PDB file of C-alpha atoms in Angstrom:
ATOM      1  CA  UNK N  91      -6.525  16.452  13.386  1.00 46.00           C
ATOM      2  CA  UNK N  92      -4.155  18.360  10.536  1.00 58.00           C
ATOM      3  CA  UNK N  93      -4.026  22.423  11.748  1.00 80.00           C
ATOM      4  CA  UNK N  94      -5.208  24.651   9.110  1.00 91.00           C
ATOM      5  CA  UNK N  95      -3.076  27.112   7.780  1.00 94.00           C
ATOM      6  CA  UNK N  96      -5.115  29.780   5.591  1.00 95.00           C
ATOM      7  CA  UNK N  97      -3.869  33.141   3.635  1.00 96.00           C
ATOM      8  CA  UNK N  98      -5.855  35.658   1.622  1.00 96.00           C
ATOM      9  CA  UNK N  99      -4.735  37.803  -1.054  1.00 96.00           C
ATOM     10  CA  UNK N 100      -6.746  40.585  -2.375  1.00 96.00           C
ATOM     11  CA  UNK N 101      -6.864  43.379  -5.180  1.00 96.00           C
ATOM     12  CA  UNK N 102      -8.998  46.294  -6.341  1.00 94.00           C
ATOM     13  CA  UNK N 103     -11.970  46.907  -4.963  1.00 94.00           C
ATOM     14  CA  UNK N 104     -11.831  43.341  -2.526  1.00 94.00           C
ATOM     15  CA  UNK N 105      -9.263  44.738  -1.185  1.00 90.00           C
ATOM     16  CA  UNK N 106      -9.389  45.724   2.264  1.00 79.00           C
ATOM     17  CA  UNK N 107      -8.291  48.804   3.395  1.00 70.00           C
ATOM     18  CA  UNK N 108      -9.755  49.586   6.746  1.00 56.00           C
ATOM     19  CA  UNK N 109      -8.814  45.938   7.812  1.00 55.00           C
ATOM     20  CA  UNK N 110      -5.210  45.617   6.546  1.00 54.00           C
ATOM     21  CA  UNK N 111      -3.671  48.848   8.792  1.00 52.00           C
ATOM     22  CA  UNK N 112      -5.083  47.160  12.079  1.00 58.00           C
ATOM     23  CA  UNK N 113      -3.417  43.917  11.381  1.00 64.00           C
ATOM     24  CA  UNK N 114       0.179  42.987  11.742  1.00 66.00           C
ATOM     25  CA  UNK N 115      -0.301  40.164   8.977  1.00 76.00           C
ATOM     26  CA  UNK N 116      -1.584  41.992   6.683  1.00 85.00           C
ATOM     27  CA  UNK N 117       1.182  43.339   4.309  1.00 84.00           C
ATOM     28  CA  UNK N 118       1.049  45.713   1.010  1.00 87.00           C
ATOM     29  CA  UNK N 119       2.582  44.239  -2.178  1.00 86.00           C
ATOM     30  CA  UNK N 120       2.569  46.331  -5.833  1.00 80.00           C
ATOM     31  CA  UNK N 121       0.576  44.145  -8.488  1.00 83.00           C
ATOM     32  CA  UNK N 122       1.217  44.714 -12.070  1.00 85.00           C
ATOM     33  CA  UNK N 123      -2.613  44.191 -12.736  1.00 84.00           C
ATOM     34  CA  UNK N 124      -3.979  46.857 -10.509  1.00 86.00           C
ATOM     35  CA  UNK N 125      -2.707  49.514  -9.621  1.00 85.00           C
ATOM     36  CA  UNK N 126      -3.272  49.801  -5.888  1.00 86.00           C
ATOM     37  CA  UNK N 127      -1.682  46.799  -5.107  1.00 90.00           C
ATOM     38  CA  UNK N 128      -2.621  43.556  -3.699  1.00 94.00           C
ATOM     39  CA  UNK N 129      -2.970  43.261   0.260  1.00 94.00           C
ATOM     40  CA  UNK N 130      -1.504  39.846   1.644  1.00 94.00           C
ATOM     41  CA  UNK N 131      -2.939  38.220   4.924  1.00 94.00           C
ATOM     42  CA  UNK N 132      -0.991  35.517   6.286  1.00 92.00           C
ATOM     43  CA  UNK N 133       1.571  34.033   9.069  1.00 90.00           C
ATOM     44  CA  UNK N 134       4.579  33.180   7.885  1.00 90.00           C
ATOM     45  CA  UNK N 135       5.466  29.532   8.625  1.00 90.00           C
ATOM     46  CA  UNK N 136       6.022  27.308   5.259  1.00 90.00           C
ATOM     47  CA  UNK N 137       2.541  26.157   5.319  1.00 92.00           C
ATOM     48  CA  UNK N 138       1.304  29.422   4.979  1.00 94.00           C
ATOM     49  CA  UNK N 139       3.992  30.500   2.039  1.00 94.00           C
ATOM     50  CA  UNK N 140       3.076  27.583   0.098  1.00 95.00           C
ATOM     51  CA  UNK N 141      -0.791  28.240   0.586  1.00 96.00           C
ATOM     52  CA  UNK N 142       0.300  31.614  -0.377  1.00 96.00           C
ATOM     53  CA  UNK N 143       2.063  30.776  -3.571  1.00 96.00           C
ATOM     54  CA  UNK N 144      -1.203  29.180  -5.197  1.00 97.00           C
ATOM     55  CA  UNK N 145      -3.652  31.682  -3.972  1.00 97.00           C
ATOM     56  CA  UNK N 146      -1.430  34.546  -5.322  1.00 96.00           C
ATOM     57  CA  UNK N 147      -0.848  32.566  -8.407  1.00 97.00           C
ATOM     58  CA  UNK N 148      -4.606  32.449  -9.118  1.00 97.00           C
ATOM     59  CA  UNK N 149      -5.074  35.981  -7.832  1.00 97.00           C
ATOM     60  CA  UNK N 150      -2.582  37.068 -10.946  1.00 96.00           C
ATOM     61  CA  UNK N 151      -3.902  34.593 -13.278  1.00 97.00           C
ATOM     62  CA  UNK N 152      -7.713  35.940 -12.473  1.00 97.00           C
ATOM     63  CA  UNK N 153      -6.752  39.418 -13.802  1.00 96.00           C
ATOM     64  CA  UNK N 154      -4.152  38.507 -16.864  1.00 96.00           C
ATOM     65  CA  UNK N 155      -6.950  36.238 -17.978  1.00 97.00           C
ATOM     66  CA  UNK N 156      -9.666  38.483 -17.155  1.00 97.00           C
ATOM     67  CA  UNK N 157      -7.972  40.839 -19.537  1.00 95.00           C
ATOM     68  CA  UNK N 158      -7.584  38.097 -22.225  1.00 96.00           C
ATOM     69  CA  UNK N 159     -11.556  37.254 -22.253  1.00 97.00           C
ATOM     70  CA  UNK N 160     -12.491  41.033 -22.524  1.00 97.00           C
ATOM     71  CA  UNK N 161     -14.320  40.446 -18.615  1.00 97.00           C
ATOM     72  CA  UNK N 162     -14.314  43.351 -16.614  1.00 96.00           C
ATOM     73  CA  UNK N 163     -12.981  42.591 -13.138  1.00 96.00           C
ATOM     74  CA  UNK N 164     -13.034  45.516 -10.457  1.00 96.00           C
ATOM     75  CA  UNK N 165     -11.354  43.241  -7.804  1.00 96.00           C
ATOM     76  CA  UNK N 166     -10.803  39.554  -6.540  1.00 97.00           C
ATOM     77  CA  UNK N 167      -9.863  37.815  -3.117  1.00 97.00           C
ATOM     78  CA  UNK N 168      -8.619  34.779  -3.344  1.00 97.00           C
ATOM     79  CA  UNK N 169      -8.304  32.314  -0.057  1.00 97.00           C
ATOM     80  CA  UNK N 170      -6.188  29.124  -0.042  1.00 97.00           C
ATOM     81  CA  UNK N 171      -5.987  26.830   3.055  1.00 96.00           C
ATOM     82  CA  UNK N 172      -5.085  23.252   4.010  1.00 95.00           C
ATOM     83  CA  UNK N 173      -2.935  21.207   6.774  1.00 93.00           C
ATOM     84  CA  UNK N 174      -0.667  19.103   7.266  1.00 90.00           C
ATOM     85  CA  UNK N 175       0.003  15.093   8.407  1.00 88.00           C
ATOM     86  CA  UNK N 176       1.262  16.126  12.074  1.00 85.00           C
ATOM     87  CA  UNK N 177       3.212  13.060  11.704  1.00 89.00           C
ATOM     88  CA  UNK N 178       4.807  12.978   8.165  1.00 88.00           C
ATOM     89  CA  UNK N 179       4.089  16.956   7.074  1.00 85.00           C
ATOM     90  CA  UNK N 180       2.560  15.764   4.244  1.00 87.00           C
ATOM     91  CA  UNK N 181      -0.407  17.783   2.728  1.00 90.00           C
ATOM     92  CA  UNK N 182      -3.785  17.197   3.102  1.00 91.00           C
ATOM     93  CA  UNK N 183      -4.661  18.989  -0.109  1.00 93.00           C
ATOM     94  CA  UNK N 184      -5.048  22.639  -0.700  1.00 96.00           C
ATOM     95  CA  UNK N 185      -8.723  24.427  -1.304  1.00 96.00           C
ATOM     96  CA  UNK N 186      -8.728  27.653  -2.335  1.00 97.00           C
ATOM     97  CA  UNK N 187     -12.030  29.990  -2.903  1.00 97.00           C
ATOM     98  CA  UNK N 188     -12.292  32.886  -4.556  1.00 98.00           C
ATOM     99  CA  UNK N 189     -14.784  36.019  -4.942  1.00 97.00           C
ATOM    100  CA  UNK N 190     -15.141  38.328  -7.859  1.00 98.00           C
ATOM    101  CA  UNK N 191     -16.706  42.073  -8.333  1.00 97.00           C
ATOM    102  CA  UNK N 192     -17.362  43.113 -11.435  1.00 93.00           C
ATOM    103  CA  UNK N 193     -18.137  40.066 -13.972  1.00 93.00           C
ATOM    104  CA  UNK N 194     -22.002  38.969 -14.739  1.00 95.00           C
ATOM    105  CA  UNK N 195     -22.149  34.860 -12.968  1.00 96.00           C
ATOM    106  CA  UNK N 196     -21.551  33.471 -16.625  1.00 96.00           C
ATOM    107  CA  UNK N 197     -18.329  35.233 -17.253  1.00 97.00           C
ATOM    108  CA  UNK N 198     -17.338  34.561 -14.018  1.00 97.00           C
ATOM    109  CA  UNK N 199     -17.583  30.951 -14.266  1.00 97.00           C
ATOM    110  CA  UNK N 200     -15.791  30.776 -17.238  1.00 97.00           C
ATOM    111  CA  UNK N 201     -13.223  32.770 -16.199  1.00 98.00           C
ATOM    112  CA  UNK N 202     -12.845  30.676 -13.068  1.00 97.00           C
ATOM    113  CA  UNK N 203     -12.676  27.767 -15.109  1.00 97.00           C
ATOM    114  CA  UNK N 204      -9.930  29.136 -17.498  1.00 97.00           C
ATOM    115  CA  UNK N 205      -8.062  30.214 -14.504  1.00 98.00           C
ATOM    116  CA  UNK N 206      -8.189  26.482 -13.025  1.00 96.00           C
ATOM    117  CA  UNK N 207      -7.146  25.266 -15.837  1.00 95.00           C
ATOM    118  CA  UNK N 208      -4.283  27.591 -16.570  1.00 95.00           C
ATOM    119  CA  UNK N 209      -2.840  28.596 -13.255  1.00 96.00           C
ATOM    120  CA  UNK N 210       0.587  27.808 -13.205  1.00 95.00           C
ATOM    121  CA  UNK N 211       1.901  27.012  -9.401  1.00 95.00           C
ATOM    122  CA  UNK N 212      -1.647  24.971  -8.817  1.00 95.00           C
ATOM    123  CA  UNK N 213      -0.807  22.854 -11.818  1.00 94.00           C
ATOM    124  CA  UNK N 214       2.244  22.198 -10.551  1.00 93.00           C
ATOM    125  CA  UNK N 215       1.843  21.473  -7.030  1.00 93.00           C
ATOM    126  CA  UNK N 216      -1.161  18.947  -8.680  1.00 92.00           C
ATOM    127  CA  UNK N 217       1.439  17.106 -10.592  1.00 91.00           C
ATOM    128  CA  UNK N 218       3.889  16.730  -7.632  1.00 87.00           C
ATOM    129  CA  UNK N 219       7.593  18.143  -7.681  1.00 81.00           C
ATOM    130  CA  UNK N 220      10.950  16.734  -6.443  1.00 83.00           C
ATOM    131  CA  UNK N 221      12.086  19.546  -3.919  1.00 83.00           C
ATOM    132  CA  UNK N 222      16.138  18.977  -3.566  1.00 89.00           C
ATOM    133  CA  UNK N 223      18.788  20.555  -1.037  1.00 89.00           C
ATOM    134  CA  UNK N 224      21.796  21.858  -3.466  1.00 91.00           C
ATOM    135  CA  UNK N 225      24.963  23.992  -2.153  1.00 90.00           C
ATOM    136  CA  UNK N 226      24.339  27.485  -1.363  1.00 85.00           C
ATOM    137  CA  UNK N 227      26.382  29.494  -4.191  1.00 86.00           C
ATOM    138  CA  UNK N 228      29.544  31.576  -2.232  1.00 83.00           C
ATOM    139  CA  UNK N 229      27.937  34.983  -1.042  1.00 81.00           C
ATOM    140  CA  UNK N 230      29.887  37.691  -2.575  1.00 80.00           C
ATOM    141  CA  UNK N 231      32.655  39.630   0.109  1.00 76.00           C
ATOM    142  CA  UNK N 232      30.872  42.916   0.790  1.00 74.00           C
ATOM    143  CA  UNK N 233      28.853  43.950   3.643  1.00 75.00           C
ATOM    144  CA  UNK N 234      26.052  42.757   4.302  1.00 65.00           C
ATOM    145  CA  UNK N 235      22.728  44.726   4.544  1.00 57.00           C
TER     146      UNK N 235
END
């Protein structure tokens, strides 16, 4: 059986607080669409950062597009999970969930919908991507810090 490898992100009122200062991976990032930040819970392996990348994706696109429709939105949580073929590490799909505060059920659902449609890194990973190995650039002389 695939492991599962699941990460929440969270923002305004969702966010949690209490929670996030008794956890060692739970981290603080700034958010440009609220102004306490967004709180990050996750390991980091590469199953976890790519889980991460759509759920924080949505996360972003729930508030840009909450904006755009006019629907309030006083915070979101977002969780994104899925494994892994333990013997080819290839996906076994990604889910992610999310829960809203603020909008009445029928501007949620259409902002969930316009979000599904629009978010950028789930559209992509949906349509596949070639991931290639290129040389590094030269690291400037300096020290290093």
């Amino acid at each position: 059986m695939a492991e599962d490898y699941p990460v929440t992100v969270a923002a305004g009122t969702l966010r949690d607080d209490a929670g996030a200062a008794d956890d060692a991976d739970v981290w603080a990032r700034p958010h440009r669409w609220t102004p306490g930040g967004v709180h990050v819970s996750a390991g980091f392996t590469g199953a976890h950062l790519l889980h991460l990348a759509v759920a924080g994706c949505v996360l972003n696109d729930l508030f840009r597009e909450a904006e755009a429709l006019g629907v309030p939105l006083a915070g979101a949580e977002v969780t994104a999970r899925g494994g892994f073929d333990p013997g080819t590490w290839a996906s076994t799909g990604i889910a992610y969930a999310v829960r809203l505060d603020g909008p009445a059920p029928e501007d949620a659902a259409r902002l969930l919908a316009r979000v599904d449609e629009a978010a950028e890194i789930p559209r992509a990973v949906r349509q596949g991507a070639a991931v290639r190995r290129v040389s590094a650039p030269a690291r400037p002389p300096g020290p290093r810090g």
